[in-house]
CSV table of C-alpha atoms in Angstrom, one decimal:
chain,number,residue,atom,x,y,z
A,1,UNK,CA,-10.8,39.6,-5.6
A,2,UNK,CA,-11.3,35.9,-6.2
A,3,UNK,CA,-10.6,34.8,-9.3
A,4,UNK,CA,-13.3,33.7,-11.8
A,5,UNK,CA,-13.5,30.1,-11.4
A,6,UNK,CA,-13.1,30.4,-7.5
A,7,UNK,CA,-15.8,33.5,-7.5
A,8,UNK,CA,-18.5,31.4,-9.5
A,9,UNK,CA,-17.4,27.9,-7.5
A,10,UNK,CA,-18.4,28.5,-4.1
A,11,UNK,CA,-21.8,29.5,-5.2
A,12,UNK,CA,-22.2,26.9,-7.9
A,13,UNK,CA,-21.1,24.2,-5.2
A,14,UNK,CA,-23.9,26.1,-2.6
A,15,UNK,CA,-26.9,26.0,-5.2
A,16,UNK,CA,-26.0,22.1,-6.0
A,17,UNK,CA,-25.6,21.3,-2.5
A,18,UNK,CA,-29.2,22.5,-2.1
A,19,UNK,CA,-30.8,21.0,-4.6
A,20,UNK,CA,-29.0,17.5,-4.0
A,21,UNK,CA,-28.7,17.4,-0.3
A,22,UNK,CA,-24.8,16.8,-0.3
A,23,UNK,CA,-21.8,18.2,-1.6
A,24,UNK,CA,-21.4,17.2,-5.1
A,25,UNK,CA,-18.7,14.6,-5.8
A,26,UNK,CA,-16.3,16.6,-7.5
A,27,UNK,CA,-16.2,19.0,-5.5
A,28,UNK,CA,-14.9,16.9,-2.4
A,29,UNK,CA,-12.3,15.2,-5.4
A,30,UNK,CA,-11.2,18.9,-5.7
A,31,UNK,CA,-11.0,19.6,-1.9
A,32,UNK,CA,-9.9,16.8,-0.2
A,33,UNK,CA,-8.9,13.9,-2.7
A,34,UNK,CA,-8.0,11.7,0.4
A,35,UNK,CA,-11.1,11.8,1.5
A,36,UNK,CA,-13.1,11.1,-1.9
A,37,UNK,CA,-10.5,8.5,-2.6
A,38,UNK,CA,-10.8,6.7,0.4
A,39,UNK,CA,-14.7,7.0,0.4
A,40,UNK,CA,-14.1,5.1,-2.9
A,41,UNK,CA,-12.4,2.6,-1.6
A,42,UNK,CA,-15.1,1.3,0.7
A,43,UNK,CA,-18.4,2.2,-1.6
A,44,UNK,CA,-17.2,1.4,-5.4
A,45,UNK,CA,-17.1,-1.8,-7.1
A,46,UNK,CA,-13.0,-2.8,-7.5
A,47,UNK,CA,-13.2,-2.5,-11.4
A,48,UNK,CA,-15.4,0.8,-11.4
A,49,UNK,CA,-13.5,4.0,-12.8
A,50,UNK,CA,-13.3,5.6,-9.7
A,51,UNK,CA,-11.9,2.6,-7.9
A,52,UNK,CA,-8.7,2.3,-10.4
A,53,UNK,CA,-8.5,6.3,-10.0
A,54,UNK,CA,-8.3,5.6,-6.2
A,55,UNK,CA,-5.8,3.1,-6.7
A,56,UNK,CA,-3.7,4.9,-8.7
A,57,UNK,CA,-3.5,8.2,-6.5
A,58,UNK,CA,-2.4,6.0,-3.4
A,59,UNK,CA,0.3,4.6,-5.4
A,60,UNK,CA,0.8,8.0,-6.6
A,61,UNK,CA,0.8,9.5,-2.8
A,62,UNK,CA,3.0,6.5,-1.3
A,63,UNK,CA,5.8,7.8,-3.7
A,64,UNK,CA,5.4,11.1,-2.7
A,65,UNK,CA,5.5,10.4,1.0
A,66,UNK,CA,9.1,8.6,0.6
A,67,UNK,CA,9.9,11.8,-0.7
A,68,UNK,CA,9.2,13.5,2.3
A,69,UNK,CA,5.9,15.6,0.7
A,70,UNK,CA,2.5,15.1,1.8
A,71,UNK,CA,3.5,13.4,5.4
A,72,UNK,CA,0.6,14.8,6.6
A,73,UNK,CA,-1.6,12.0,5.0
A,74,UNK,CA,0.3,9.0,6.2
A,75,UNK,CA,-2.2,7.6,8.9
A,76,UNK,CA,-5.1,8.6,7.1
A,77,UNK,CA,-3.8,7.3,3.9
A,78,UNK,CA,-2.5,3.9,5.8
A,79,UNK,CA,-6.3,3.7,7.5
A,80,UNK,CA,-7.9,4.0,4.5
A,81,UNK,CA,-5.7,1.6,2.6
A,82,UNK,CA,-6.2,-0.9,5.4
A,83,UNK,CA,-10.3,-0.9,5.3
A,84,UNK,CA,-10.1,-1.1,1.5
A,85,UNK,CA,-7.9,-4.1,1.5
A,86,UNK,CA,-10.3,-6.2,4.2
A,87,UNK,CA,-12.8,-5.4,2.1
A,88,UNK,CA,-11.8,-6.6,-0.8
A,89,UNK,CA,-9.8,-9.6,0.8
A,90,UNK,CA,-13.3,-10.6,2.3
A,91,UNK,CA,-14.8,-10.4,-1.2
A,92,UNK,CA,-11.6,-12.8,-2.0
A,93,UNK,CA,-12.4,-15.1,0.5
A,94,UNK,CA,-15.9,-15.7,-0.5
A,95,UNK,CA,-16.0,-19.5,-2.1
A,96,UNK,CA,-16.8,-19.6,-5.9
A,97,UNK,CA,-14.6,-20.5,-8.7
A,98,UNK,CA,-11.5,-18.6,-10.2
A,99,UNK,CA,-12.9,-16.5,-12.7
A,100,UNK,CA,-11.7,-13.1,-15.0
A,101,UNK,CA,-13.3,-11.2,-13.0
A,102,UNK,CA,-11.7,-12.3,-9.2
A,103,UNK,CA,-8.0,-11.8,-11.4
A,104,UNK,CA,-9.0,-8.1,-11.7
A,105,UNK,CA,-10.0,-8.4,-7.6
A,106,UNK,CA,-6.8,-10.5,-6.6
A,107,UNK,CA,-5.0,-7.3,-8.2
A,108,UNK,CA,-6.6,-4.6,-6.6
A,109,UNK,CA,-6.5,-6.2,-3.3
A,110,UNK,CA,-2.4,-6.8,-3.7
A,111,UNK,CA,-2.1,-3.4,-4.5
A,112,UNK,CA,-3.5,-1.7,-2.0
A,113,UNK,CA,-2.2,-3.6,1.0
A,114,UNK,CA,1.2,-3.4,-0.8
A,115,UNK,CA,0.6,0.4,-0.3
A,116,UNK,CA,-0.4,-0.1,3.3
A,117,UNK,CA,2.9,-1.9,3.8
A,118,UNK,CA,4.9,0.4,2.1
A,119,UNK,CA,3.5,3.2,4.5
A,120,UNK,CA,3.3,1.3,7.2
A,121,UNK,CA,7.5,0.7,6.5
A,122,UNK,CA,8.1,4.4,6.5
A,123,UNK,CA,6.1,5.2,9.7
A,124,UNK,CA,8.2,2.1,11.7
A,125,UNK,CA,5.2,0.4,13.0
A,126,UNK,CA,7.1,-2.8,12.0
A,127,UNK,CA,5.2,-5.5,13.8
A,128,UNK,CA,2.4,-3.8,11.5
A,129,UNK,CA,4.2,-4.3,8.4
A,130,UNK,CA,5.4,-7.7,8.8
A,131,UNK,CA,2.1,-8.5,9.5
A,132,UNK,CA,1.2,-7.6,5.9
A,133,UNK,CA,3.9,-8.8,4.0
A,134,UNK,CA,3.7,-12.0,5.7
A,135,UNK,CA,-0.1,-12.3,4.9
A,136,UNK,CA,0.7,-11.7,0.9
A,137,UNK,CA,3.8,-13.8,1.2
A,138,UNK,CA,1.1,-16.5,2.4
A,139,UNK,CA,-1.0,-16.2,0.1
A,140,UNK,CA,-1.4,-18.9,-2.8
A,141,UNK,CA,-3.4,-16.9,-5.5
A,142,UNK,CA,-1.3,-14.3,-5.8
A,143,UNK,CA,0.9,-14.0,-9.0
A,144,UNK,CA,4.4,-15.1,-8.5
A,145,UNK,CA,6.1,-11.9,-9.2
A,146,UNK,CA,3.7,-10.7,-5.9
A,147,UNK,CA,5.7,-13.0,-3.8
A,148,UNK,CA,8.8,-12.1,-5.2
A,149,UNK,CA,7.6,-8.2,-3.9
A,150,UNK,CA,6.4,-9.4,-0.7
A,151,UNK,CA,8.8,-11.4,0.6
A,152,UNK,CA,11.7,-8.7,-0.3
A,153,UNK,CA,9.7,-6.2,1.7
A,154,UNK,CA,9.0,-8.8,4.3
A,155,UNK,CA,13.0,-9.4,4.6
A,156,UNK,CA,12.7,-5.3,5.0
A,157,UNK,CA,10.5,-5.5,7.8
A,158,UNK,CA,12.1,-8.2,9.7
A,159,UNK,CA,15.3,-6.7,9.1
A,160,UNK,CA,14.3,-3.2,10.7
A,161,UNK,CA,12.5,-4.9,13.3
A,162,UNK,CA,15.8,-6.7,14.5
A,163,UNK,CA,17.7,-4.0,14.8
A,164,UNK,CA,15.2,-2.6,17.7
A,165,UNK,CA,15.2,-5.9,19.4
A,166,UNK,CA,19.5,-5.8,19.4
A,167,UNK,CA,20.2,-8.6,21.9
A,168,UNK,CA,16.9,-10.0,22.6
A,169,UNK,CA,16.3,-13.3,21.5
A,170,UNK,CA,13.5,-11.6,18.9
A,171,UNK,CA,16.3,-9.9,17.2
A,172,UNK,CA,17.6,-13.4,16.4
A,173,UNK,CA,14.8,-15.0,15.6
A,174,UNK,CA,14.3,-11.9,13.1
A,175,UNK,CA,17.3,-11.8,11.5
A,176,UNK,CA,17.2,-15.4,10.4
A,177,UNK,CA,13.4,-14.3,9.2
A,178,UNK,CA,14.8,-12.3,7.1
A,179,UNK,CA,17.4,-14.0,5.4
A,180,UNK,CA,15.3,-16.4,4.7
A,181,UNK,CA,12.6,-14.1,3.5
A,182,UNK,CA,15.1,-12.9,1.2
A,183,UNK,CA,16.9,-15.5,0.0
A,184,UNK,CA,13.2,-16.9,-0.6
A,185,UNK,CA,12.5,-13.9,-2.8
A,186,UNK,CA,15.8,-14.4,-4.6
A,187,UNK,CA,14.6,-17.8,-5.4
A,188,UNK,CA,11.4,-16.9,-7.0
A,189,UNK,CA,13.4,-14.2,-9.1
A,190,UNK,CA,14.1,-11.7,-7.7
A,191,UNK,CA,17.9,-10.0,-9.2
A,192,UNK,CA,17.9,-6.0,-7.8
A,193,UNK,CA,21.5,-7.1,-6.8
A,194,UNK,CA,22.3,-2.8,-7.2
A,195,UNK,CA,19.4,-2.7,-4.6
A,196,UNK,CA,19.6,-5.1,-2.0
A,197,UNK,CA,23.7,-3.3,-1.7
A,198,UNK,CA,21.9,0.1,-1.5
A,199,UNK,CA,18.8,-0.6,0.8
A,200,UNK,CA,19.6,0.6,4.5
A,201,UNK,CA,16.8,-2.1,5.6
A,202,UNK,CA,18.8,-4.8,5.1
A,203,UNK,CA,21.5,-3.6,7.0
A,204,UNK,CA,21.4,-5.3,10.1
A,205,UNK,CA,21.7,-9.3,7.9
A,206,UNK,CA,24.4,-8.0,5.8
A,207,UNK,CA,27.1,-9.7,8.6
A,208,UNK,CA,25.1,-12.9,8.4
A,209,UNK,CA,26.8,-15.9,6.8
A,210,UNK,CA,23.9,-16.8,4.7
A,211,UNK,CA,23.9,-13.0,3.3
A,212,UNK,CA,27.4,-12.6,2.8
């Protein structure tokens, strides 16, 4: 025997999908909150309710996924992440003057393509990543606490990256990347020192003169 909510939820869903010609919205949020979320992503207006619930369940899932739960939702996560942040990156672009409004944008777009790197990090695809970190490290209008985030992660990326490439001149040109990216980061403000010792990514600078 179902229980109550489940035995009156299925035909509830049923009669409203009738009448309305789709399933109802909360019912895919109670299904598959991926797929809802990421559907917010690319329909929603950045500062609508649903838009800052979307945000804050990929932040939410990104944490999860570095604790080894949910690894099932990585690449559709890190897709959907990626065609949110073009979009509102294109709405960016668009020429106008700085206004309350594109601050509240400039936000949303940072934080989802931070999330995008961050999965992208965990899955390796490191030419990906970089990529991404470099494009926010680039980018003037971000808040400078943004580029103290990116170009740590973008140190990360290089860093990995270089220790695939061992003995190619890539793997050099990487590891001084990243040093730089770093030191860069460290310039801006950045003071973790407990977390640059502890964070494996780095590993393969930590011999380099400029890092020790």
């Amino acid at each position: 025997v179902l229980p109550a909510n489940d035995r009156f939820r299925a035909p509830l869903d049923k009669a409203l999908e009738r009448l309305t010609g789709q399933l109802p919205r909360y019912a895919l949020l109670r299904d598959d909150p991926l797929s809802f979320h990421a559907r917010t992503l690319q329909q929603e207006a950045f500062d609508h309710p649903d838009f800052k619930l979307a945000l804050n369940y990929f932040d939410d899932l990104v944490s999860r996924v570095y604790y080894r739960q949910e690894l099932d939702k990585v690449a559709r996560a890190t897709d959907a992440l990626s065609q949110g942040a073009e979009r509102l990156k294109s709405l960016l672009d668009k020429p106008g003057e700085p206004s309350q409004q594109q601050e509240g944008l400039l936000d949303a777009y940072w934080q989802l393509a931070s999330s995008m790197g961050a999965l992208l990090l965990y899955q390796r695809s490191l030419d990906e990543a970089v990529a991404v970190y470099e494009r926010l490290a680039q980018d003037a209008r971000l808040r400078r606490w943004m580029h103290i985030d990116a170009r740590y992660n973008l140190a990360c990326a290089l860093s990995l990256r270089s220790s695939i490439n061992a003995g190619s001149k890539q793997h050099v040109l990487d590891r001084e990347r990243s040093v730089v990216s770093l030191l860069e980061g460290i310039k801006l403000g950045y003071d973790d020192w407990n977390h640059i010792k502890r964070d494996t990514d780095l590993d393969a600078i930590r011999d380099h003169p400029a890092y020790i």
